[in-house]
Amino acid sequence: MQKRILPSLLSAPFYCLEPAVRNLETAGADVFHYDVMDGHFVPNLTIGPLIIKSLHNRLQSRFDVHLMVANPDVQIAWFDLPAVRSLTIHVEASRDLASDLQRIRQRNKRAGITLNPPTPSHSLDPYLETIDQVLVMSVNPGFAAQTFLREALPKIESIAERREKMGLEFIIQVDGGINQETIAWVRDVGADEVVAGNAIFGAANPAAAYTYLYDKLQGKDIRT
Ligand code: DX5
Ligand code: ZN
């Protein structure tokens, strides 16, 4: 399983988005996390598909769309764009998770489910065999730069164990509060793709911050 750091555009400088993304592409990033918030399911309002459409022809990267919207059935179609790699919906938001996941897959996108911090991992059970990725929230969704919630760790670990037992191959993602320390915690319990906003774009040198997290996720700091 390829281990990736997904820089989150939520913390990117929108006044110069293209060079900011390109800078991280040069450092090796190829999938960017894209937070869609509706001001209803979460207490913040962000972006629709416009930014992906306007960046699409100028960059190589693809986008991992995190839909933090109530009833995502309508918005799924809005993100049926070539640059979208994956679409993740919240188990707490969807009215009909099975058909929303099917809607995503019919569009040849990777389909994901997200769990908020209080949501137990067994709510994934009916879907484990049909999903491409699980996103474990390690903050309550809505804002960047929050503190990592440690209760995400046993949750990630148990999802990774179940995946192994069942012989499945979905990606395990983590989102929220990742920094130079917490990256090792999530790596050690089985995360494959780790979202990082403030730790990258809030750094003096975002490319160096990306590389630091990437190397740590690959275990380059572990002595053998
Ligand atoms: C929070 C978003 C995250 C956010 C993470 O609701 O879903 O993707 O960008 O930001 P950091 O990495 O700063 O916690
Ligand atoms: Zn997110």
mmCIF file of C-alpha atoms in Angstrom, residues 54-223:
data_model
loop_
_atom_site.group_PDB
_atom_site.id
_atom_site.type_symbol
_atom_site.label_atom_id
_atom_site.label_comp_id
_atom_site.label_asym_id
_atom_site.label_seq_id
_atom_site.Cartn_x
_atom_site.Cartn_y
_atom_site.Cartn_z
ATOM 1 C CA SER A 54 -9.692 26.114 -12.430
ATOM 2 C CA LEU A 55 -6.515 24.256 -11.338
ATOM 3 C CA HIS A 56 -7.178 21.138 -13.380
ATOM 4 C CA ASN A 57 -5.427 22.097 -16.641
ATOM 5 C CA ARG A 58 -2.508 23.756 -14.922
ATOM 6 C CA LEU A 59 -1.366 20.975 -12.593
ATOM 7 C CA GLN A 60 -0.769 17.225 -12.629
ATOM 8 C CA SER A 61 -2.206 16.484 -9.207
ATOM 9 C CA ARG A 62 -5.450 14.847 -8.322
ATOM 10 C CA PHE A 63 -7.818 15.647 -5.490
ATOM 11 C CA ASP A 64 -9.190 13.699 -2.567
ATOM 12 C CA VAL A 65 -12.528 15.354 -1.873
ATOM 13 C CA HIS A 66 -13.793 15.283 1.715
ATOM 14 C CA LEU A 67 -17.499 16.121 1.642
ATOM 15 C CA MET A 68 -18.552 17.654 4.963
ATOM 16 C CA VAL A 69 -22.084 18.369 3.820
ATOM 17 C CA ALA A 70 -25.516 17.259 4.952
ATOM 18 C CA ASN A 71 -27.031 14.715 2.549
ATOM 19 C CA PRO A 72 -24.123 14.464 0.098
ATOM 20 C CA ASP A 73 -26.168 12.730 -2.629
ATOM 21 C CA VAL A 74 -26.449 15.920 -4.728
ATOM 22 C CA GLN A 75 -22.863 17.126 -4.314
ATOM 23 C CA ILE A 76 -21.355 13.834 -5.440
ATOM 24 C CA ALA A 77 -22.342 14.647 -9.033
ATOM 25 C CA TRP A 78 -20.765 18.113 -8.786
ATOM 26 C CA PHE A 79 -17.362 16.484 -8.265
ATOM 27 C CA ASP A 80 -17.540 14.153 -11.246
ATOM 28 C CA LEU A 81 -14.381 15.766 -12.617
ATOM 29 C CA PRO A 82 -11.290 14.129 -14.153
ATOM 30 C CA ALA A 83 -8.975 15.565 -11.490
ATOM 31 C CA VAL A 84 -10.979 14.026 -8.641
ATOM 32 C CA ARG A 85 -9.414 10.768 -7.496
ATOM 33 C CA SER A 86 -11.629 10.037 -4.513
ATOM 34 C CA LEU A 87 -14.768 11.207 -2.760
ATOM 35 C CA THR A 88 -15.380 10.628 0.923
ATOM 36 C CA ILE A 89 -18.719 11.024 2.670
ATOM 37 C CA HIS A 90 -19.554 11.092 6.355
ATOM 38 C CA VAL A 91 -21.356 8.165 7.905
ATOM 39 C CA GLU A 92 -23.137 10.758 10.090
ATOM 40 C CA ALA A 93 -24.371 12.790 7.094
ATOM 41 C CA SER A 94 -25.515 10.414 4.406
ATOM 42 C CA ARG A 95 -29.182 9.406 4.380
ATOM 43 C CA ASP A 96 -28.437 6.334 2.294
ATOM 44 C CA LEU A 97 -24.793 5.414 2.546
ATOM 45 C CA ALA A 98 -24.961 2.355 0.294
ATOM 46 C CA SER A 99 -26.434 4.265 -2.634
ATOM 47 C CA ASP A 100 -24.173 7.282 -2.126
ATOM 48 C CA LEU A 101 -21.140 4.987 -2.234
ATOM 49 C CA GLN A 102 -22.509 3.380 -5.356
ATOM 50 C CA ARG A 103 -23.023 6.837 -6.913
ATOM 51 C CA ILE A 104 -19.341 7.578 -6.344
ATOM 52 C CA ARG A 105 -18.128 4.279 -7.766
ATOM 53 C CA GLN A 106 -20.354 4.575 -10.816
ATOM 54 C CA ARG A 107 -18.342 7.693 -11.630
ATOM 55 C CA ASN A 108 -15.107 5.698 -11.404
ATOM 56 C CA LYS A 109 -13.932 7.508 -8.316
ATOM 57 C CA ARG A 110 -12.572 5.869 -5.208
ATOM 58 C CA ALA A 111 -15.366 5.789 -2.631
ATOM 59 C CA GLY A 112 -14.660 6.550 1.006
ATOM 60 C CA ILE A 113 -16.445 6.764 4.339
ATOM 61 C CA THR A 114 -15.500 9.152 7.127
ATOM 62 C CA LEU A 115 -16.029 8.713 10.844
ATOM 63 C CA ASN A 116 -16.215 11.648 13.240
ATOM 64 C CA PRO A 117 -14.319 11.228 16.526
ATOM 65 C CA PRO A 118 -17.370 10.016 18.543
ATOM 66 C CA THR A 119 -18.533 7.575 15.846
ATOM 67 C CA PRO A 120 -17.540 3.955 16.561
ATOM 68 C CA SER A 121 -15.692 1.940 13.957
ATOM 69 C CA HIS A 122 -18.375 -0.759 13.850
ATOM 70 C CA SER A 123 -20.591 1.671 11.906
ATOM 71 C CA LEU A 124 -18.369 0.786 8.943
ATOM 72 C CA ASP A 125 -19.235 -2.904 9.139
ATOM 73 C CA PRO A 126 -21.923 -3.135 6.446
ATOM 74 C CA TYR A 127 -19.700 -1.291 3.955
ATOM 75 C CA LEU A 128 -16.198 -2.631 4.549
ATOM 76 C CA GLU A 129 -16.256 -4.878 1.523
ATOM 77 C CA THR A 130 -17.415 -2.195 -0.887
ATOM 78 C CA ILE A 131 -15.304 0.809 0.046
ATOM 79 C CA ASP A 132 -11.951 2.000 -1.258
ATOM 80 C CA GLN A 133 -10.957 4.113 1.712
ATOM 81 C CA VAL A 134 -11.837 4.930 5.307
ATOM 82 C CA LEU A 135 -11.086 8.378 6.697
ATOM 83 C CA VAL A 136 -10.714 8.523 10.458
ATOM 84 C CA MET A 137 -11.207 12.056 11.784
ATOM 85 C CA SER A 138 -8.732 12.915 14.503
ATOM 86 C CA VAL A 139 -10.381 16.311 15.159
ATOM 87 C CA ASN A 140 -14.008 17.357 15.056
ATOM 88 C CA PRO A 141 -14.384 18.512 11.457
ATOM 89 C CA GLY A 142 -14.722 22.168 10.511
ATOM 90 C CA PHE A 143 -11.386 23.845 11.029
ATOM 91 C CA ALA A 144 -7.677 23.398 10.449
ATOM 92 C CA ALA A 145 -4.986 23.607 13.115
ATOM 93 C CA GLN A 146 -6.857 21.817 15.905
ATOM 94 C CA THR A 147 -5.283 19.464 18.435
ATOM 95 C CA PHE A 148 -5.054 15.775 17.534
ATOM 96 C CA LEU A 149 -7.537 13.607 19.456
ATOM 97 C CA ARG A 150 -5.816 10.483 20.692
ATOM 98 C CA GLU A 151 -8.987 8.404 20.649
ATOM 99 C CA ALA A 152 -8.429 8.135 16.890
ATOM 100 C CA LEU A 153 -5.453 5.821 17.485
ATOM 101 C CA PRO A 154 -7.227 2.681 18.781
ATOM 102 C CA LYS A 155 -9.884 3.257 16.141
ATOM 103 C CA ILE A 156 -7.314 3.254 13.337
ATOM 104 C CA GLU A 157 -5.662 0.201 14.832
ATOM 105 C CA SER A 158 -8.882 -1.792 15.027
ATOM 106 C CA ILE A 159 -9.840 -0.864 11.460
ATOM 107 C CA ALA A 160 -6.388 -1.962 10.269
ATOM 108 C CA GLU A 161 -6.744 -5.268 12.137
ATOM 109 C CA ARG A 162 -10.168 -5.932 10.666
ATOM 110 C CA ARG A 163 -8.876 -5.124 7.196
ATOM 111 C CA GLU A 164 -6.135 -7.681 7.588
ATOM 112 C CA LYS A 165 -8.408 -10.345 9.025
ATOM 113 C CA MET A 166 -10.902 -9.904 6.210
ATOM 114 C CA GLY A 167 -8.200 -9.766 3.521
ATOM 115 C CA LEU A 168 -9.401 -6.367 2.276
ATOM 116 C CA GLU A 169 -7.394 -3.599 0.654
ATOM 117 C CA PHE A 170 -9.055 -0.291 1.407
ATOM 118 C CA ILE A 171 -6.848 2.672 2.271
ATOM 119 C CA ILE A 172 -6.869 3.989 5.834
ATOM 120 C CA GLN A 173 -6.662 7.771 6.004
ATOM 121 C CA VAL A 174 -6.353 10.113 8.979
ATOM 122 C CA ASP A 175 -7.351 13.768 9.050
ATOM 123 C CA GLY A 176 -6.770 16.437 11.670
ATOM 124 C CA GLY A 177 -4.049 17.627 14.004
ATOM 125 C CA ILE A 178 -1.174 15.967 12.203
ATOM 126 C CA ASN A 179 2.232 17.416 12.977
ATOM 127 C CA GLN A 180 5.846 16.268 13.257
ATOM 128 C CA GLU A 181 5.018 14.256 16.382
ATOM 129 C CA THR A 182 1.527 12.854 15.706
ATOM 130 C CA ILE A 183 2.541 11.594 12.242
ATOM 131 C CA ALA A 184 4.526 8.803 13.921
ATOM 132 C CA TRP A 185 1.589 7.856 16.146
ATOM 133 C CA VAL A 186 -0.768 7.340 13.203
ATOM 134 C CA ARG A 187 1.911 5.598 11.154
ATOM 135 C CA ASP A 188 2.513 3.107 13.941
ATOM 136 C CA VAL A 189 -1.154 2.076 14.144
ATOM 137 C CA GLY A 190 -1.559 1.545 10.399
ATOM 138 C CA ALA A 191 -2.472 4.773 8.572
ATOM 139 C CA ASP A 192 -1.687 4.772 4.850
ATOM 140 C CA GLU A 193 -2.666 8.290 3.822
ATOM 141 C CA VAL A 194 -2.281 11.190 6.205
ATOM 142 C CA VAL A 195 -3.862 14.600 5.660
ATOM 143 C CA ALA A 196 -1.891 17.631 6.802
ATOM 144 C CA GLY A 197 -2.981 21.255 6.541
ATOM 145 C CA ASN A 198 -1.457 23.599 9.035
ATOM 146 C CA ALA A 199 1.674 21.476 9.513
ATOM 147 C CA ILE A 200 2.535 22.050 5.841
ATOM 148 C CA PHE A 201 1.064 25.370 4.761
ATOM 149 C CA GLY A 202 1.633 27.016 8.152
ATOM 150 C CA ALA A 203 5.344 26.151 8.009
ATOM 151 C CA ALA A 204 7.995 28.624 6.906
ATOM 152 C CA ASN A 205 9.027 26.130 4.215
ATOM 153 C CA PRO A 206 6.005 24.050 3.138
ATOM 154 C CA ALA A 207 8.006 21.778 0.816
ATOM 155 C CA ALA A 208 10.461 20.913 3.595
ATOM 156 C CA ALA A 209 7.574 20.337 6.014
ATOM 157 C CA TYR A 210 5.922 18.013 3.469
ATOM 158 C CA THR A 211 9.172 16.076 3.003
ATOM 159 C CA TYR A 212 9.696 15.725 6.745
ATOM 160 C CA LEU A 213 6.211 14.264 7.230
ATOM 161 C CA TYR A 214 6.551 12.064 4.155
ATOM 162 C CA ASP A 215 9.856 10.579 5.290
ATOM 163 C CA LYS A 216 8.503 9.955 8.766
ATOM 164 C CA LEU A 217 5.406 8.248 7.349
ATOM 165 C CA GLN A 218 7.696 5.935 5.369
ATOM 166 C CA GLY A 219 9.487 5.119 8.633
ATOM 167 C CA LYS A 220 12.783 6.667 7.624
ATOM 168 C CA ASP A 221 13.399 7.743 11.232
ATOM 169 C CA ILE A 222 12.984 4.220 12.583
ATOM 170 C CA ARG A 223 16.285 2.490 13.374
#
